[in-house]
Tab-separated table of C-alpha atoms in Angstrom:
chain	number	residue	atom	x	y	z
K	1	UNK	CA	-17.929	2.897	-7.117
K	2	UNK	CA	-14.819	4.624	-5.800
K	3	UNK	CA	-11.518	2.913	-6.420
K	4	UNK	CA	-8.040	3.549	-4.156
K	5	UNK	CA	-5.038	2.013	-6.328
K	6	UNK	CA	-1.715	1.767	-3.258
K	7	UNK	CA	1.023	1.177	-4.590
K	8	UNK	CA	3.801	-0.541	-4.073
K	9	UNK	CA	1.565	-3.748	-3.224
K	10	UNK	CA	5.036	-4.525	-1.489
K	11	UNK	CA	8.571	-3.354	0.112
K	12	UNK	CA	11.519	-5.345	1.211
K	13	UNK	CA	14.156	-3.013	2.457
K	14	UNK	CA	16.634	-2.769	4.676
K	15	UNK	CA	16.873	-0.764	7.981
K	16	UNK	CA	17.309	2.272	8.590
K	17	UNK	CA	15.919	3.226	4.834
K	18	UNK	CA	13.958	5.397	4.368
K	19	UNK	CA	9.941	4.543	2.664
K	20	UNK	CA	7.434	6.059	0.599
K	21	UNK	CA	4.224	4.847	-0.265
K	22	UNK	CA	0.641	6.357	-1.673
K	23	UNK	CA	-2.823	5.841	-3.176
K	24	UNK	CA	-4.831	7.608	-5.866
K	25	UNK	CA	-8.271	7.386	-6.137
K	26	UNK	CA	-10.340	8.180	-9.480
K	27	UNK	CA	-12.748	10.630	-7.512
K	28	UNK	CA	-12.135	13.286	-4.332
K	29	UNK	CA	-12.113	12.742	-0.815
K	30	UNK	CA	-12.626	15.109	2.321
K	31	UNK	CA	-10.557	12.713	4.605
K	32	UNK	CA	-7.439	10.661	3.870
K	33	UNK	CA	-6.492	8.065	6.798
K	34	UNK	CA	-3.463	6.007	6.925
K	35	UNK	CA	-3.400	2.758	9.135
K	36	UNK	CA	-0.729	0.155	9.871
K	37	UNK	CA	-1.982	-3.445	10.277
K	38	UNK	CA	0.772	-6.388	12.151
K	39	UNK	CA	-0.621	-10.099	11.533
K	40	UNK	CA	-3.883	-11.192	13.030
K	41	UNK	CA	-4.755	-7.869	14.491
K	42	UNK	CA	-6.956	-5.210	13.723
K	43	UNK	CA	-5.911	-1.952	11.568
K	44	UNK	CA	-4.334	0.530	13.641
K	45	UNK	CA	-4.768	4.573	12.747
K	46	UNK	CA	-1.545	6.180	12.394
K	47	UNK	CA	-2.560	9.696	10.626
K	48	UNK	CA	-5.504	11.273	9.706
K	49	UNK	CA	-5.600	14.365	6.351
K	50	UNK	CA	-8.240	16.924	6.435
K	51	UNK	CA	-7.216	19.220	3.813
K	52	UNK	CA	-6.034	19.750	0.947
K	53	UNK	CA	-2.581	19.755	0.496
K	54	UNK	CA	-2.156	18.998	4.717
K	55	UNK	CA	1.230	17.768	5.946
K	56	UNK	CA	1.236	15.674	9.049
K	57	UNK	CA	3.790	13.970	11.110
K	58	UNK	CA	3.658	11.326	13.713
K	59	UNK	CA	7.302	10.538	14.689
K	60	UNK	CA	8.875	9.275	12.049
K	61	UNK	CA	6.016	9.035	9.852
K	62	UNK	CA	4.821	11.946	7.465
K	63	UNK	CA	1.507	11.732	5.366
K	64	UNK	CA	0.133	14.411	3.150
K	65	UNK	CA	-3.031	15.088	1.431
K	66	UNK	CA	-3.054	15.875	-1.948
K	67	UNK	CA	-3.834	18.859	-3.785
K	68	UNK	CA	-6.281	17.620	-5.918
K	69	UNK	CA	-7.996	15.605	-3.131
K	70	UNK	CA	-7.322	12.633	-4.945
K	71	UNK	CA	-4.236	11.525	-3.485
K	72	UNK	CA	-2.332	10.594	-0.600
K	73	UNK	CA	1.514	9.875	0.292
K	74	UNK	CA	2.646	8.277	3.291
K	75	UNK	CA	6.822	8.557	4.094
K	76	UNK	CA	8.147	6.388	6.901
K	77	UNK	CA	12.196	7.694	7.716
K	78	UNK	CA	14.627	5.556	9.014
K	79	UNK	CA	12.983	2.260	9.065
K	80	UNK	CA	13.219	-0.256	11.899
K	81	UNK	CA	11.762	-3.787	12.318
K	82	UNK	CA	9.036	-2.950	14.261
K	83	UNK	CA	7.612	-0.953	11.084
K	84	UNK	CA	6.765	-4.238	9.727
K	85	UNK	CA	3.254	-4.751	8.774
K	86	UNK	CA	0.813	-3.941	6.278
K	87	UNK	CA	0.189	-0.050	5.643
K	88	UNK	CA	-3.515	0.908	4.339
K	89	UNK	CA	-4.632	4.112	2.946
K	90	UNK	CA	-8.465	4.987	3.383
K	91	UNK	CA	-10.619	7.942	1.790
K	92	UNK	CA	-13.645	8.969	3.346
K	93	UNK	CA	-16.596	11.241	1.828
K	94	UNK	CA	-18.952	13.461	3.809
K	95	UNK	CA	-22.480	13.749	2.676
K	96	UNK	CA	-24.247	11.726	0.345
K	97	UNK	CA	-24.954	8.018	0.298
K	98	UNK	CA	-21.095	7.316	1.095
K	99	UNK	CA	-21.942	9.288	4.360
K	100	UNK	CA	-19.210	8.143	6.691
K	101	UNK	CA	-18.067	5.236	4.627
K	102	UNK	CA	-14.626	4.378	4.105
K	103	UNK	CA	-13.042	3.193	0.726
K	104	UNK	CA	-9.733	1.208	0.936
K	105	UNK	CA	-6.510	0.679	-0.796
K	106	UNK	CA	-5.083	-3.095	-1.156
K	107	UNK	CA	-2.372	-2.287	1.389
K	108	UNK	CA	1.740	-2.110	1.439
K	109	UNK	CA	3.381	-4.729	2.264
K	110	UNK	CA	6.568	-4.164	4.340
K	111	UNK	CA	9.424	-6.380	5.163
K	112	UNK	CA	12.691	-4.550	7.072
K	113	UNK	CA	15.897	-6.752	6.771
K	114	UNK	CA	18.365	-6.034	10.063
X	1	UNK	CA	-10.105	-0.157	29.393
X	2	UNK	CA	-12.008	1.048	26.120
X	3	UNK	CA	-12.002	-0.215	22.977
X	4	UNK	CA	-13.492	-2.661	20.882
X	5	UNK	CA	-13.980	-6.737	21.265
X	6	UNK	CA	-14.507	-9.278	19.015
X	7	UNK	CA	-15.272	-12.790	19.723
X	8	UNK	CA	-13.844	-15.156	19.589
X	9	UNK	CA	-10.457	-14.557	17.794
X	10	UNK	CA	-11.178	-18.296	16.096
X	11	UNK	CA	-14.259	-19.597	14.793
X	12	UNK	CA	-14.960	-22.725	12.438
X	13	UNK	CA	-17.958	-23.301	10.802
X	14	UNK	CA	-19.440	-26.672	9.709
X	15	UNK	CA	-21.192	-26.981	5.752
X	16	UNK	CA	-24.835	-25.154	6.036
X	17	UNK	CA	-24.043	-23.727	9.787
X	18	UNK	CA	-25.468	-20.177	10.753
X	19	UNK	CA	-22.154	-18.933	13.219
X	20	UNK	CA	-22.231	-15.280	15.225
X	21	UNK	CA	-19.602	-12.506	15.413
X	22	UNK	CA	-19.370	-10.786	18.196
X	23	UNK	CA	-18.303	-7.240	18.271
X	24	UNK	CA	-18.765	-5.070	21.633
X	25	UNK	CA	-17.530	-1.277	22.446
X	26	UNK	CA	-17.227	0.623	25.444
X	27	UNK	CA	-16.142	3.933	23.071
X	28	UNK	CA	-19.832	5.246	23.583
X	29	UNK	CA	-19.506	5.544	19.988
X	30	UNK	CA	-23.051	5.554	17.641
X	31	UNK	CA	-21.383	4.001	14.821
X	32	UNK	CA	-19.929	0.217	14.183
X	33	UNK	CA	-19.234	-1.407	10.994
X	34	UNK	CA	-17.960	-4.898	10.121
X	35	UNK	CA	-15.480	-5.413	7.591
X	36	UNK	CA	-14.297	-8.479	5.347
X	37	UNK	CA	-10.221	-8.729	4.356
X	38	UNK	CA	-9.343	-11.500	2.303
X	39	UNK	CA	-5.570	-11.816	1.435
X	40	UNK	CA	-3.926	-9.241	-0.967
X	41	UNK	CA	-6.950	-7.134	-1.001
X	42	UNK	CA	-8.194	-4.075	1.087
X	43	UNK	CA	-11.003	-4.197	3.399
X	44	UNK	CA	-14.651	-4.834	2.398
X	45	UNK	CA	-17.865	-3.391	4.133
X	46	UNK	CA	-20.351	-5.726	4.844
X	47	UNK	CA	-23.202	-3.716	6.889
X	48	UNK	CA	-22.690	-0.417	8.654
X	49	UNK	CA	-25.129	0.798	11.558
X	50	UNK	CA	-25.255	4.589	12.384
X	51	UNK	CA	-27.517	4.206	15.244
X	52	UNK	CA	-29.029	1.592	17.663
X	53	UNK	CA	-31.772	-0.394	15.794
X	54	UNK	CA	-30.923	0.888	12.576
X	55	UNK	CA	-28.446	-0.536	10.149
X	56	UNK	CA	-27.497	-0.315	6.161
X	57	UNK	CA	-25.830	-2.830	3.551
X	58	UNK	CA	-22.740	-2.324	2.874
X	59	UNK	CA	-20.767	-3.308	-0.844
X	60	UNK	CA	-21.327	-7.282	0.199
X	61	UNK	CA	-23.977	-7.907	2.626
X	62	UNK	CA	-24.747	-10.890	0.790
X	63	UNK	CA	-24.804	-14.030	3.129
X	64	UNK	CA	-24.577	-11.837	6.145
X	65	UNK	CA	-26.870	-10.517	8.746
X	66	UNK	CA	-26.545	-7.642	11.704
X	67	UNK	CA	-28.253	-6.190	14.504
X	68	UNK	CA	-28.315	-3.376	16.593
X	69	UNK	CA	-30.447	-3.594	19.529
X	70	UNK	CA	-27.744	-1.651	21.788
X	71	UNK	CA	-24.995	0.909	21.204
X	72	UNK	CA	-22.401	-1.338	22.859
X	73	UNK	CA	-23.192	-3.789	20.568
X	74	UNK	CA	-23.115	-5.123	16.723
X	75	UNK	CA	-23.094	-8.802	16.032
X	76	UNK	CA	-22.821	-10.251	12.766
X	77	UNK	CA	-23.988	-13.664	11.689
X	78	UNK	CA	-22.856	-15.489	8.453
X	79	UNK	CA	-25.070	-17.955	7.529
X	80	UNK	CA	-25.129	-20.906	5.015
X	81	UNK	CA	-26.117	-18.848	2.122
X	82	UNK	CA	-22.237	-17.024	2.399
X	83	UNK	CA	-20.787	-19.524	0.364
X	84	UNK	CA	-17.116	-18.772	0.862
X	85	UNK	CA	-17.047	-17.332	4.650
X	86	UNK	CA	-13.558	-18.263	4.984
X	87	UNK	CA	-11.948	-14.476	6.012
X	88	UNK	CA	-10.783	-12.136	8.469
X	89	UNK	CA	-13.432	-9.993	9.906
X	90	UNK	CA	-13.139	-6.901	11.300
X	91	UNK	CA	-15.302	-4.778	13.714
X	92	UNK	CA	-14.678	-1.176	14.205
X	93	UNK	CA	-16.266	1.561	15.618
X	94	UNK	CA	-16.446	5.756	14.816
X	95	UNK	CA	-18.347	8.530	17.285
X	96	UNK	CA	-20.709	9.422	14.628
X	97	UNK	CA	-21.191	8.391	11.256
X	98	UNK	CA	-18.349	10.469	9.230
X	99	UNK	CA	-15.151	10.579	12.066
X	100	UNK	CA	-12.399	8.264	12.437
X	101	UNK	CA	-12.996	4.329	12.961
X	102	UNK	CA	-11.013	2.387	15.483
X	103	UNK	CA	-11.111	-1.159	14.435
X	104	UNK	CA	-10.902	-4.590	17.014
X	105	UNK	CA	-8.486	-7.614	16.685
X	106	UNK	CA	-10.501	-9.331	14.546
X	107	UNK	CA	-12.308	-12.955	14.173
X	108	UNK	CA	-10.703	-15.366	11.684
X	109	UNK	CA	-13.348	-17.679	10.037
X	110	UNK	CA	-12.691	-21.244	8.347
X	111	UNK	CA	-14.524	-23.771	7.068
X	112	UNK	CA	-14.549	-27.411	8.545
């Protein structure tokens, strides 16, 4: 089956630094999604790729779809401690029997010192 | 308000005990999943429906069942044959099939 490998698994840094995460996956993807998940709640979606080699922002967030399709980077700018949480990429594949299914990277875990 | 619920937020379940997750939308949306996320790992699908009274296995149904007898609605039971339930399940919830999901708060499940 399709694997997503995020890395880092984990971030401590302080504020007001700036953060960059991302997954690969071993096979393509028409959609890349990036939620942000704060203890004992449900994932929340932050940004959602189309296309290849798509750059979107959402405030201080930035994600990007990869060229290949295979990949995905998320950049978060000027950190504060609300941006603590747990940060998931997601690939999604049109068509097929993986119609509408989403695959899912281990998450980034990260802390923001004051 | 829309969105999605899940009920309860805590559940415990006793050795050989059949317990129900609820999971209910009001996003009009035709497709629901349930997810499983243990700790240090991404989430899991466990059964995905597409449309009312029809529903597919996800990568580990095992030990789980669903139905889908309305659109509002997608409750998953784990029953005794789920021999290490203990997990945090999520719910969400996509307008058809292959657009974005919108997941709930979530149901944490122990074991007595």
């Amino acid at each position: 089956g399709q694997q997503l490998n995020q890395s880092p698994q984990s971030m401590f840094i302080q504020e007001g630094e700036d953060v960059s995460m991302n997954c690969t996956s071993s096979s393509i993807f028409n959609t890349w999604l990036w939620y942000k998940q704060e203890p004992g709640e449900g994932p929340v979606l932050l940004i959602a790729l189309y296309k290849a080699g798509e750059l979107t922002s959402n405030g201080r967030l930035t994600a990007q779809f990869g060229i290949t399709r295979k990949d995905s980077f998320l950049n978060i700018s000027a950190s504060i401690p609300s941006d603590v949480g747990i940060y998931f990429c997601a690939g999604q594949v049109a068509g097929g029997t993986s119609y509408g299914k989403l695959t899912f990277g281990q998450g980034t875990i990260l802390t923001v010192h004051p | 308000d829309g969105g999605i619920t899940q009920s309860p937020k805590y559940l415990f379940r006793k050795e050989g005990q059949n317990v129900t997750l609820s999971c209910e939308q009001n996003l009009n949306h035709d497709a629901m999943y349930w997810y499983r996320q243990d700790p240090g790992q991404g989430l899991r699908l466990i059964y995905y429906s597409q449309i009312v009274n029809d529903f597919q296995k996800g990568d580990i149904a095992e030990g789980y069942s669903v139905s889908r007898e309305k659109k509002e609605s997608f409750p998953l039971t784990v029953t005794s044959a789920q021999k290490n339930p203990t997990a945090f399940y999520l719910c969400a919830s996509s307008l058809a099939a292959a657009n974005i999901q919108y997941f709930g708060a979530g149901t944490r499940l122990s074991v007595l």
